Short mmCIF file of C-alpha atoms in Angstrom, two decimals:
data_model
loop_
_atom_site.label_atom_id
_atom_site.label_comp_id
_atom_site.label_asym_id
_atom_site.label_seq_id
_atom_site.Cartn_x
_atom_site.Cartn_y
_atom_site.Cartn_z
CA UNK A 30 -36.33 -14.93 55.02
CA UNK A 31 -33.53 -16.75 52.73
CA UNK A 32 -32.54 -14.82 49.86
CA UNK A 33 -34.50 -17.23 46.85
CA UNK A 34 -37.91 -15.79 48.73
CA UNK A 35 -37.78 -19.16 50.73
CA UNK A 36 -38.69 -19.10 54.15
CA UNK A 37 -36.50 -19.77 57.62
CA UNK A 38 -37.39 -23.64 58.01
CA UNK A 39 -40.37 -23.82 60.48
CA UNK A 40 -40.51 -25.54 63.69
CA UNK A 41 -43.20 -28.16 63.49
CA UNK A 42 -45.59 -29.67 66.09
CA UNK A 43 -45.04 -32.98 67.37
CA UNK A 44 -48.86 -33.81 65.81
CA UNK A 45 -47.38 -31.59 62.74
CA UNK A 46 -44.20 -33.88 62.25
CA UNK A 47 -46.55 -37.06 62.79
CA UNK A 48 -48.23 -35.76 59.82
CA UNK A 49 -45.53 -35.21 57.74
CA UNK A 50 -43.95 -38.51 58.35
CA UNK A 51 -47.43 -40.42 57.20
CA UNK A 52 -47.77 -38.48 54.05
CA UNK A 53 -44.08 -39.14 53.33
CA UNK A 54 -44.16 -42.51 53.72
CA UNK A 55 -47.21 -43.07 51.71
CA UNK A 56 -45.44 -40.84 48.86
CA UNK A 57 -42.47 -43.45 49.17
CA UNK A 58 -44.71 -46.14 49.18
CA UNK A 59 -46.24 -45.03 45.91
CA UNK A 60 -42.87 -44.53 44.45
CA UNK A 61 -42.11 -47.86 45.35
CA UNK A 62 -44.55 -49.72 43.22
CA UNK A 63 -43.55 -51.95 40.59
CA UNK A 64 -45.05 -51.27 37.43
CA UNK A 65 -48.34 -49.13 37.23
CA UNK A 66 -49.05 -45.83 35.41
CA UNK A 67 -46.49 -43.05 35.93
CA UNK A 68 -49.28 -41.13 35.36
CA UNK A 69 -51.62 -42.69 38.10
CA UNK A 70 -48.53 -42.17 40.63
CA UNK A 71 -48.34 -38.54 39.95
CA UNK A 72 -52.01 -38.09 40.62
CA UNK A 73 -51.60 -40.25 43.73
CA UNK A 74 -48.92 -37.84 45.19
CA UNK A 75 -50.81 -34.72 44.00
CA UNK A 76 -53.57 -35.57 46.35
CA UNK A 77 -51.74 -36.68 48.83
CA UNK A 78 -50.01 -32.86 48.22
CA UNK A 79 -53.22 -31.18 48.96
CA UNK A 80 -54.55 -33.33 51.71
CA UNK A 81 -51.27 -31.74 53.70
CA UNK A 82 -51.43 -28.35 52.30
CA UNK A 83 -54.24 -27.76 52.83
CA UNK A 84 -55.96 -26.85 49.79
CA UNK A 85 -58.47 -27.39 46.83
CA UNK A 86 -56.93 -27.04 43.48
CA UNK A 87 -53.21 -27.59 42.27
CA UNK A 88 -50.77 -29.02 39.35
CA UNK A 89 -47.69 -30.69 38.84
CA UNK A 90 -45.98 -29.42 35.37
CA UNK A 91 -43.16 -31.37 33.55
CA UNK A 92 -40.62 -29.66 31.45
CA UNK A 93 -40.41 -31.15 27.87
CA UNK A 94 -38.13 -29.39 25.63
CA UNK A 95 -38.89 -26.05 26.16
CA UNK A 96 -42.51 -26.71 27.60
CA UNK A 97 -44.07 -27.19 31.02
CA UNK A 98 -46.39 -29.21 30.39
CA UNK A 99 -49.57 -30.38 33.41
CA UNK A 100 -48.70 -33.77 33.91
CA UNK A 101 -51.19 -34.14 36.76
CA UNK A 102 -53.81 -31.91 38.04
CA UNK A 103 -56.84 -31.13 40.14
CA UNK A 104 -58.37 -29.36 37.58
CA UNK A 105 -58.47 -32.57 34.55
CA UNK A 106 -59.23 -30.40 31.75
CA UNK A 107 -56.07 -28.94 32.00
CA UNK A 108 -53.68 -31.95 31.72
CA UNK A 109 -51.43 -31.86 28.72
CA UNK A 110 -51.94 -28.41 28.40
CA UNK A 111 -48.35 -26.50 27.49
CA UNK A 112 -46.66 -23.08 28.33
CA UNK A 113 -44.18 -22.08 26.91
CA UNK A 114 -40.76 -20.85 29.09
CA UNK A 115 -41.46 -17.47 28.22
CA UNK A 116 -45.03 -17.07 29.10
CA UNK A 117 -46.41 -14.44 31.57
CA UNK A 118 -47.62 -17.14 34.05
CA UNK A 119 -46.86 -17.74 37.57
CA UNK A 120 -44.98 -21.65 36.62
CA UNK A 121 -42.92 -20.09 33.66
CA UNK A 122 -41.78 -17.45 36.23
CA UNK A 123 -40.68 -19.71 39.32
CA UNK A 124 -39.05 -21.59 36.43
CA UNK A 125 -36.88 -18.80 34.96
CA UNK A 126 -36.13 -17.39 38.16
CA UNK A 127 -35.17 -20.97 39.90
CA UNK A 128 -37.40 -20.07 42.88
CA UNK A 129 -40.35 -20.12 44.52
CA UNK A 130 -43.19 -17.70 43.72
CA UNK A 131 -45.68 -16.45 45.89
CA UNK A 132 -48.46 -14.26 44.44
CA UNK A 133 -50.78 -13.47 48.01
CA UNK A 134 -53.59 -11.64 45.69
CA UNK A 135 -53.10 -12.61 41.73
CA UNK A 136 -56.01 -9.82 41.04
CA UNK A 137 -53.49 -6.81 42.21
CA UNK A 138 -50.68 -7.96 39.90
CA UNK A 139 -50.26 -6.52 37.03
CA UNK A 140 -48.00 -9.29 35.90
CA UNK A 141 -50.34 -12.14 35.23
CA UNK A 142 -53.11 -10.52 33.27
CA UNK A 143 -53.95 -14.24 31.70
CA UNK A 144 -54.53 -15.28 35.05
CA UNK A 145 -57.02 -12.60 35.64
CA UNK A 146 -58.97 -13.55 32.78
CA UNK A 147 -59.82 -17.29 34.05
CA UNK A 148 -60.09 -16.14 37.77
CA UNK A 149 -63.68 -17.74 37.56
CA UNK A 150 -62.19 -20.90 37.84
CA UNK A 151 -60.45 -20.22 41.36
CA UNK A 152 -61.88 -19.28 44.45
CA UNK A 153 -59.10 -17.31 46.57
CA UNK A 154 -56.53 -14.89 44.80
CA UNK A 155 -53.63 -16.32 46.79
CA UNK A 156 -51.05 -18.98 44.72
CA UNK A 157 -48.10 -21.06 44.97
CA UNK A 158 -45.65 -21.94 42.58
CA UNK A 159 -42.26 -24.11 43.36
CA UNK A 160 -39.51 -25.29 40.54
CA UNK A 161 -38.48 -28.64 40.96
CA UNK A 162 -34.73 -28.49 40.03
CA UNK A 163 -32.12 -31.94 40.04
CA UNK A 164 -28.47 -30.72 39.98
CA UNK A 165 -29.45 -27.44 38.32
CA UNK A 166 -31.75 -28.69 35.96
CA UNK A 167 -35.02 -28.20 35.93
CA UNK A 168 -37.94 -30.91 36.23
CA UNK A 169 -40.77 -29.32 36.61
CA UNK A 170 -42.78 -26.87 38.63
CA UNK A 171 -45.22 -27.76 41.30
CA UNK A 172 -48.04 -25.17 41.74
CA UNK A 173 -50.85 -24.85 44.54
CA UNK A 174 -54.22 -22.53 44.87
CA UNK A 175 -57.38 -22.00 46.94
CA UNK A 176 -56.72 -22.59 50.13
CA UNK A 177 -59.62 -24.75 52.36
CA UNK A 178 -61.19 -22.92 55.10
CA UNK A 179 -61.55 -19.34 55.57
CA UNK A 180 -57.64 -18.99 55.55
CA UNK A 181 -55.82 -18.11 52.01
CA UNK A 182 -52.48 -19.22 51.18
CA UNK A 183 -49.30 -18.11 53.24
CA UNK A 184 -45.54 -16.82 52.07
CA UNK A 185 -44.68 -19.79 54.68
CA UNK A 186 -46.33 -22.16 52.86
CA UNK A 187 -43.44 -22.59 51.03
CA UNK A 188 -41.59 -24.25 53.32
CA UNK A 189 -44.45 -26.73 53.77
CA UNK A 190 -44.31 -27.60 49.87
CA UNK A 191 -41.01 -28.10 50.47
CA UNK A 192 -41.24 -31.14 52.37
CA UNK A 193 -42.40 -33.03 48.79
CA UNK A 194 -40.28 -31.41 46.49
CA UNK A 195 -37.86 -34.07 46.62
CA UNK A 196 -40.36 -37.15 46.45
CA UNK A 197 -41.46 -35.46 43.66
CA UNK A 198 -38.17 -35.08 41.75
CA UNK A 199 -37.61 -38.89 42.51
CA UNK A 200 -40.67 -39.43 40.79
CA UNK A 201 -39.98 -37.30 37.88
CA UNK A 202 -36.23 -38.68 37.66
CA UNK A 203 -37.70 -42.38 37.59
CA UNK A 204 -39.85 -41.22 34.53
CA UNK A 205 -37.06 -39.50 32.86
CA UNK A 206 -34.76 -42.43 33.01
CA UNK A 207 -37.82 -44.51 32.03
CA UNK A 208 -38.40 -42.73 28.97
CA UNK A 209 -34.94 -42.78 28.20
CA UNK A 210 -34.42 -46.45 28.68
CA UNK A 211 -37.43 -47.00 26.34
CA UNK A 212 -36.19 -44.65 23.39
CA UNK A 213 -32.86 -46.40 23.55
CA UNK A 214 -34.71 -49.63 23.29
CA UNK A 215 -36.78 -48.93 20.87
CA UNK A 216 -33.42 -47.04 18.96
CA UNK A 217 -32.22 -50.72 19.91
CA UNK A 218 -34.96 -52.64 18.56
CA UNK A 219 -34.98 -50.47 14.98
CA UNK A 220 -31.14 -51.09 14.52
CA UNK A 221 -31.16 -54.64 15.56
CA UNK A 222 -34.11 -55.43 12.88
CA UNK A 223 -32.00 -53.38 9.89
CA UNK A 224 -28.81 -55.29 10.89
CA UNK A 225 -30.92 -58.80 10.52
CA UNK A 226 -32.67 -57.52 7.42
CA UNK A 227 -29.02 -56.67 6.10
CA UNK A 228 -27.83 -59.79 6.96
CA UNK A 229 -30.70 -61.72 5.25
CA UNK A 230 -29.92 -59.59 1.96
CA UNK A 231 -26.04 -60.55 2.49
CA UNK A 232 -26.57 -64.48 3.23
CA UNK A 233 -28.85 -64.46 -0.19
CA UNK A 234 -25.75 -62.44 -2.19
CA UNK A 235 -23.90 -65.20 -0.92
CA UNK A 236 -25.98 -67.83 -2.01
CA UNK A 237 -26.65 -66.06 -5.16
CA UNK A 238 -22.98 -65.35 -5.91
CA UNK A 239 -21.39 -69.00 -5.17
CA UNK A 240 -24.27 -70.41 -6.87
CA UNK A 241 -23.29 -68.46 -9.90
CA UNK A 242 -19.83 -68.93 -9.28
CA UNK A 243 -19.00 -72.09 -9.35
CA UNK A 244 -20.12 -73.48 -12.67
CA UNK A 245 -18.01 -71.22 -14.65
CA UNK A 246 -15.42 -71.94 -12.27
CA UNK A 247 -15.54 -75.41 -13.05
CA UNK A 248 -15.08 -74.90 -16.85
CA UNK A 249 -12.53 -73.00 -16.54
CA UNK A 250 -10.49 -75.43 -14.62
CA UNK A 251 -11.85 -78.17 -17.01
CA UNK A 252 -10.25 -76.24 -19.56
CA UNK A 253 -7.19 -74.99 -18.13
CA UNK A 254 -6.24 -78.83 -17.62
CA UNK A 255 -6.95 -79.37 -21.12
CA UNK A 256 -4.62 -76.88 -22.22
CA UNK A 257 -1.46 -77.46 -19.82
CA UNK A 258 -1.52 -80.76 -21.86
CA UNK A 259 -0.58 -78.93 -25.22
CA UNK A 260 0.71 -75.64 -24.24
CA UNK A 261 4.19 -74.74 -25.44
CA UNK A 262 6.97 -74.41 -22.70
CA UNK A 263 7.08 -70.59 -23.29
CA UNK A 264 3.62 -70.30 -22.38
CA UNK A 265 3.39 -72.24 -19.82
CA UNK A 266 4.11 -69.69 -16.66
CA UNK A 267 0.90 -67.79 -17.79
CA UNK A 268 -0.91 -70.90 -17.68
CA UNK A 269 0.55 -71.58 -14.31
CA UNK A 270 -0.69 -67.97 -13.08
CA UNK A 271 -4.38 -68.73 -14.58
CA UNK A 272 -4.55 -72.00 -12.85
CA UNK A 273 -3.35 -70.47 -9.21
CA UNK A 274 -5.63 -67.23 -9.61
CA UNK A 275 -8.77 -69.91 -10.37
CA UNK A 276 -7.89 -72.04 -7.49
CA UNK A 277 -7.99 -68.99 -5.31
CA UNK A 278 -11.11 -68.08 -7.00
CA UNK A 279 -12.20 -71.94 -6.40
CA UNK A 280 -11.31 -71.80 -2.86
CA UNK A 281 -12.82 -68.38 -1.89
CA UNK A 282 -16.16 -70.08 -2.62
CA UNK A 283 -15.58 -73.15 -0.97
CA UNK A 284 -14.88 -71.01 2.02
CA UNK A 285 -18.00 -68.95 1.14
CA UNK A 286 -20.17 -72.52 1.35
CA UNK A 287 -18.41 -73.82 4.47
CA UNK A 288 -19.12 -70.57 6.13
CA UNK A 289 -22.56 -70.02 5.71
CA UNK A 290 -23.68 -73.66 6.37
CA UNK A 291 -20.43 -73.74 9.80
CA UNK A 292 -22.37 -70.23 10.68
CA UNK A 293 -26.14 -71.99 10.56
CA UNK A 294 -24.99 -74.67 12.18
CA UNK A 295 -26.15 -76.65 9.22
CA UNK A 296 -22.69 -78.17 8.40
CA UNK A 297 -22.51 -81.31 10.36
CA UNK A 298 -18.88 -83.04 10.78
CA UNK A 299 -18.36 -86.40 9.04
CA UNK A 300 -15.31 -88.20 10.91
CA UNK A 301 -13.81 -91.09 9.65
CA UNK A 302 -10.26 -92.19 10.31
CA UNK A 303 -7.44 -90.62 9.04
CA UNK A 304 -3.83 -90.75 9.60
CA UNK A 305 -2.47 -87.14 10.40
CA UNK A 306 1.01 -87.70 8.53
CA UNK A 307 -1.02 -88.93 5.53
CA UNK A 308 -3.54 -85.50 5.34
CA UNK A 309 -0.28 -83.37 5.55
CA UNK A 310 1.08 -85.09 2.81
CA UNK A 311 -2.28 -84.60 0.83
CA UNK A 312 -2.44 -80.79 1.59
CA UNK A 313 0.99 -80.32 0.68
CA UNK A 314 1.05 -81.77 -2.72
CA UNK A 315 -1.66 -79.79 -3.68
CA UNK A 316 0.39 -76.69 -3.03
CA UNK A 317 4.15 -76.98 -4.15
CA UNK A 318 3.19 -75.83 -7.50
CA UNK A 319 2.55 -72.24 -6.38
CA UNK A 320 5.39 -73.28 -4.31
CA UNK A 321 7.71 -73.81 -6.99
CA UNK A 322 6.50 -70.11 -8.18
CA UNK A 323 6.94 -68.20 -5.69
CA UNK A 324 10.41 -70.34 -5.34
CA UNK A 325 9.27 -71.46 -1.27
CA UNK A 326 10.42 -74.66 -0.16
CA UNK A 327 7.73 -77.00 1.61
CA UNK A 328 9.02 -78.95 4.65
CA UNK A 329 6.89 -81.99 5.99
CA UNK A 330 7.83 -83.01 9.67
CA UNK A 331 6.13 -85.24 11.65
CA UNK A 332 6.40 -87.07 15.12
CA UNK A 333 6.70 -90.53 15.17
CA UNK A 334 3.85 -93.12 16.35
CA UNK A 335 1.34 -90.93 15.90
CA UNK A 336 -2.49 -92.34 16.35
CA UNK A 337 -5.31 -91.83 14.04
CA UNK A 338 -7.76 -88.96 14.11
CA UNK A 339 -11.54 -89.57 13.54
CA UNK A 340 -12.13 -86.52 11.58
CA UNK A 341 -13.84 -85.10 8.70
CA UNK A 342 -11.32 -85.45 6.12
CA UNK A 343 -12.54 -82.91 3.68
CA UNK A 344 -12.69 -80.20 5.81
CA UNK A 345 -9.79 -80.91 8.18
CA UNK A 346 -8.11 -80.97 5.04
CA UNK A 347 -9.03 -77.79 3.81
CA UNK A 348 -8.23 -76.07 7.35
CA UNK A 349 -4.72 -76.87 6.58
CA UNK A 350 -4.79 -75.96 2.82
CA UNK A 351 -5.80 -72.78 3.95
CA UNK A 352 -3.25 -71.99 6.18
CA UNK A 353 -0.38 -73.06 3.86
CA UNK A 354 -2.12 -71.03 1.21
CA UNK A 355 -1.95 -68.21 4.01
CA UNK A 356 2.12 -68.76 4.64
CA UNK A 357 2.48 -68.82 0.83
CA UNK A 358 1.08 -65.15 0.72
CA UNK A 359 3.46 -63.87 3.12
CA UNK A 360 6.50 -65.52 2.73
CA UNK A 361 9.18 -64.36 0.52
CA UNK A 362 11.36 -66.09 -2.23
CA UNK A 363 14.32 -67.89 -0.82
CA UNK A 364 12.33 -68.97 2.60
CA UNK A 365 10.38 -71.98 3.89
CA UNK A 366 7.30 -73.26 5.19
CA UNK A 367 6.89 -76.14 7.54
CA UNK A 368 3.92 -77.94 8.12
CA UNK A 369 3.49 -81.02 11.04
CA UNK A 370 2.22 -82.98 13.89
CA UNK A 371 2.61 -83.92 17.18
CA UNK A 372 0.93 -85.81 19.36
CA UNK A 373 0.44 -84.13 22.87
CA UNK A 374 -0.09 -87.38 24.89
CA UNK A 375 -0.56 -86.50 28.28
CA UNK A 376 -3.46 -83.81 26.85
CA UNK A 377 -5.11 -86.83 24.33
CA UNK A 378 -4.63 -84.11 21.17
CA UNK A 379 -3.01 -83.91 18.18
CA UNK A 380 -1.38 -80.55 17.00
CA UNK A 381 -1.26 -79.70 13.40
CA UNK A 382 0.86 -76.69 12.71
CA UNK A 383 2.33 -74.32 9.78
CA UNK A 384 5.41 -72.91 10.76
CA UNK A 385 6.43 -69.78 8.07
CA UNK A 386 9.23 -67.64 8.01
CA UNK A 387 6.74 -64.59 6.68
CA UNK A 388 7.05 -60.65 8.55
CA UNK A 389 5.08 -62.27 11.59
CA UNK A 390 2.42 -60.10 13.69
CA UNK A 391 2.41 -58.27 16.29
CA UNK A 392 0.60 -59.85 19.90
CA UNK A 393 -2.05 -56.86 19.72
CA UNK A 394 -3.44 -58.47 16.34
CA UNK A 395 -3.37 -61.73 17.07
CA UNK A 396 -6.25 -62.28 19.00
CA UNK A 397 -8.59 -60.56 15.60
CA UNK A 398 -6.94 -63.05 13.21
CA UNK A 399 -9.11 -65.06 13.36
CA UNK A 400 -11.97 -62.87 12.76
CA UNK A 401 -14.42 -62.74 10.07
CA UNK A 402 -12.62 -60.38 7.31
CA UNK A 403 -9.43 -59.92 9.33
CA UNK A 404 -5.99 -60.00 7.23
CA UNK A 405 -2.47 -59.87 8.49
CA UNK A 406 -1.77 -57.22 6.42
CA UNK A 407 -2.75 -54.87 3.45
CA UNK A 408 -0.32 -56.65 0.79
CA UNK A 409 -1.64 -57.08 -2.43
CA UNK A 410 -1.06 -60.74 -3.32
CA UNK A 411 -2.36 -62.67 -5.47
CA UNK A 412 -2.31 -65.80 -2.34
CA UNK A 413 -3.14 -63.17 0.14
CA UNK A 414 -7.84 -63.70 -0.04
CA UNK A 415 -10.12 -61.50 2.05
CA UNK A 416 -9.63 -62.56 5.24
CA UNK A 417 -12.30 -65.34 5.24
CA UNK A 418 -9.26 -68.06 4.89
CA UNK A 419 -8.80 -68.05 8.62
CA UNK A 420 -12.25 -67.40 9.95
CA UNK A 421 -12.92 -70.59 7.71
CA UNK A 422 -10.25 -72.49 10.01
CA UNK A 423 -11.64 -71.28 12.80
CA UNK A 424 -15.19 -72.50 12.22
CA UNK A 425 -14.01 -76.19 11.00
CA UNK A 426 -11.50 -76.26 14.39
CA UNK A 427 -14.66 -75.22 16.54
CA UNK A 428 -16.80 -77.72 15.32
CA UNK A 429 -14.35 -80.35 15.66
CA UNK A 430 -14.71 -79.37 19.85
CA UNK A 431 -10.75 -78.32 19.21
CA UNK A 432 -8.74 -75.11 19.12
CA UNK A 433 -7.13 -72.84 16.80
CA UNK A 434 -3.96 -70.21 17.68
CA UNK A 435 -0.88 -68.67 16.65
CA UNK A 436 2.44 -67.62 18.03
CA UNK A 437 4.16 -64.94 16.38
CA UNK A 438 6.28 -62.32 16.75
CA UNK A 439 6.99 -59.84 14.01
CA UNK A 440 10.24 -60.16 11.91
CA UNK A 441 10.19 -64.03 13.53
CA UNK A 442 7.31 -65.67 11.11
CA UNK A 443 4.27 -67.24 12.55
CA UNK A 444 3.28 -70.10 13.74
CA UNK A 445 -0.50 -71.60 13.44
CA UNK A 446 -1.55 -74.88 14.96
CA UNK A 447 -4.97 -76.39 15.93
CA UNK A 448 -5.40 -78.94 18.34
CA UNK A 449 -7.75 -82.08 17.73
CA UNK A 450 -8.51 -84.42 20.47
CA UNK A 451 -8.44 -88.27 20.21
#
């Protein structure tokens, strides 16, 4: 006899071992199945249980929480029915002790009084109980009564319910990891429908908020126009500073519009032909004033013999306002900013790029720039947006079928260019 009350393995019959084989590989069989009832599978391998044993009546309990419950059992009035860890019963004790019980006559122990009580619905006084254990944790308990035949239940027995116990804990393992897999999808399936309900209330702020936005906007540049025609000189920085805050304001919900529709796919390209020289010329005029300001000279170089690009204007336009706009917010007084084109013949592409002399950024962060919300840095500036500048560029590149980088290294500036092909 082992020390955890399990019996010496026993030699088996060649008939014996036939036996054991068949019910085994009907057990794997049923484990096998795609699909079906975990339920129905347990009851399958129950009875295939007592067919071998031997014997009439038995149960296979589960352990939830701190609970066997019957998960299967000859006896169907039973199933679902709980004990608690702590019970006097012959499961709850094979559990605690992490080994088999054997009880050869129930009605001479004074341990299991319970038992005693519903002895009518048992035939023989002899029982079987076996934990099933995984790694050191406990599964379950698998528990056996009234033997057939004039013969009752043996302490060797044990070694016969044995054979199963590990069919069984593949069983209960699958289930586990079922139930698991299908808390964590429904976890899934609860967060996923918050985020799109959260994203549905942000798209409408959106809508709401550039809707609202932009006729007010438009007044006030109406009238900040009007004025710069009769302002005095002394006056006339702090009308500069009003008229570069609202065309910050102006193009934070342009970006806002071109986002939303780029994101839906509901912003379709309109190319026409456009000379690349002539678009850097129009995206630089619109900028030396808050050039002039923040005392930043703007360079224009550009390869000669370069081919037209069928683009959309408007937006290829505002890719590079952006990233000028961008260079402006980290550059300091004193420096430069060069914008250009090339054109890359062997590849069939024209590179725009913006060339600044800002702090630059470090390789790790380059590959986020781009990202919706990402920002070079935490300056406060009044050029420097909310990071939706660049994720705007991104969007209008990617549509266009071309590509948008940098090249940087800090204290050296950075360098952003898109490619277009021809």
């Amino acid at each position: 006899m082992n020390s955890d009350n399990t019996p010496e393995p026993r030699p088996l019959s060649a008939e014996g071992a036939n036996s054991l084989l068949v019910n085994i590989s009907k057990i794997i069989k049923i484990i096998n199945q795609k699909g079906g009832d975990f339920n129905k599978r347990l009851d399958d391998i129950l009875q295939i249980l007592l067919d071998y044993m031997g014997v009439e009546q038995g149960s296979i309990m589960v352990l939830e929480g701190r609970k066997l419950v019957v998960a299967t059992a000859s006896r169907r009035e039973i199933i679902g029915k709980k004990q608690a860890l702590d019970d006097e019963s012959i499961a709850a004790l094979a559990a605690k002790t992490a080994a088999p019980v054997f009880i050869p006559d129930i009605s001479a122990d004074p341990r299991f009084n319970n038992r005693r009580q519903h002895n009518q619905h048992y035939k023989k006084n002899a029982l079987l109980s076996l934990p099933i254990f995984q790694d050191d944790q406990l599964l379950g308990v698998i528990n056996i009564t009234d033997k057939l035949g004039d013969k009752d239940l043996l302490q060797e027995d044990i070694t016969y319910l044995l054979d199963f116990s590990s069919m069984i804990i593949s069983t209960l393992v699958q289930q586990r990891l079922h139930q698991q897999l299908r808390r964590q999808k429904d976890t899934l399936r609860q967060k996923n429908k918050e985020l799109k309900r959260q994203e549905s209330l942000r798209d409408e702020l959106y809508k709401m908020l550039i809707h609202d936005l932009k006729a007010p906007l438009a007044e006030v540049v109406a009238n900040l126009d009007i004025m710069s025609y009769s302002i005095s000189e002394e006056n006339r920085e702090f009308l500069a500073a009003a008229q570069m805050s609202c065309d910050r304001a102006v193009r934070m919900a342009n970006n806002l519009v071109a986002i939303n529709k780029l994101e839906d796919g509901k912003l379709v390209p309109c190319p026409e032909e456009v000379h690349p020289k002539a678009l850097l010329e129009e995206a630089l005029s619109a900028l030396r004033g808050l050039a002039q300001i923040k005392n930043v000279e703007l360079i224009l170089t550009a390869a000669e013999e370069l081919p037209v690009v069928y683009v959309d204007r408007i937006l290829i336009l505002r890719v590079l306002q952006n990233l000028l706009t961008n260079a402006l917010g980290y550059t300091t007084p004193g420096t430069r900013i060069t914008a250009g084109c090339n054109y890359l013949r062997a590849d069939g592409e024209v590179e725009f790029f913006v060339q600044d002399e800002g702090p630059g950024l470090a390789e790790d962060r380059q590959d986020k720039i781009f990202e919706k919300y990402s920002r070079l840095s935490d300056k406060q500036d009044a050029l420097v947006g909310t990071g939706l500048g660049l994720y705007f560029c991104r969007l209008a590149v990617e549509v266009h079928k071309g590509k948008i980088a940098l090249t940087s290294k800090p204290g050296e500036g950075c360098r952003f260019y898109f490619l277009l092909r021809l």
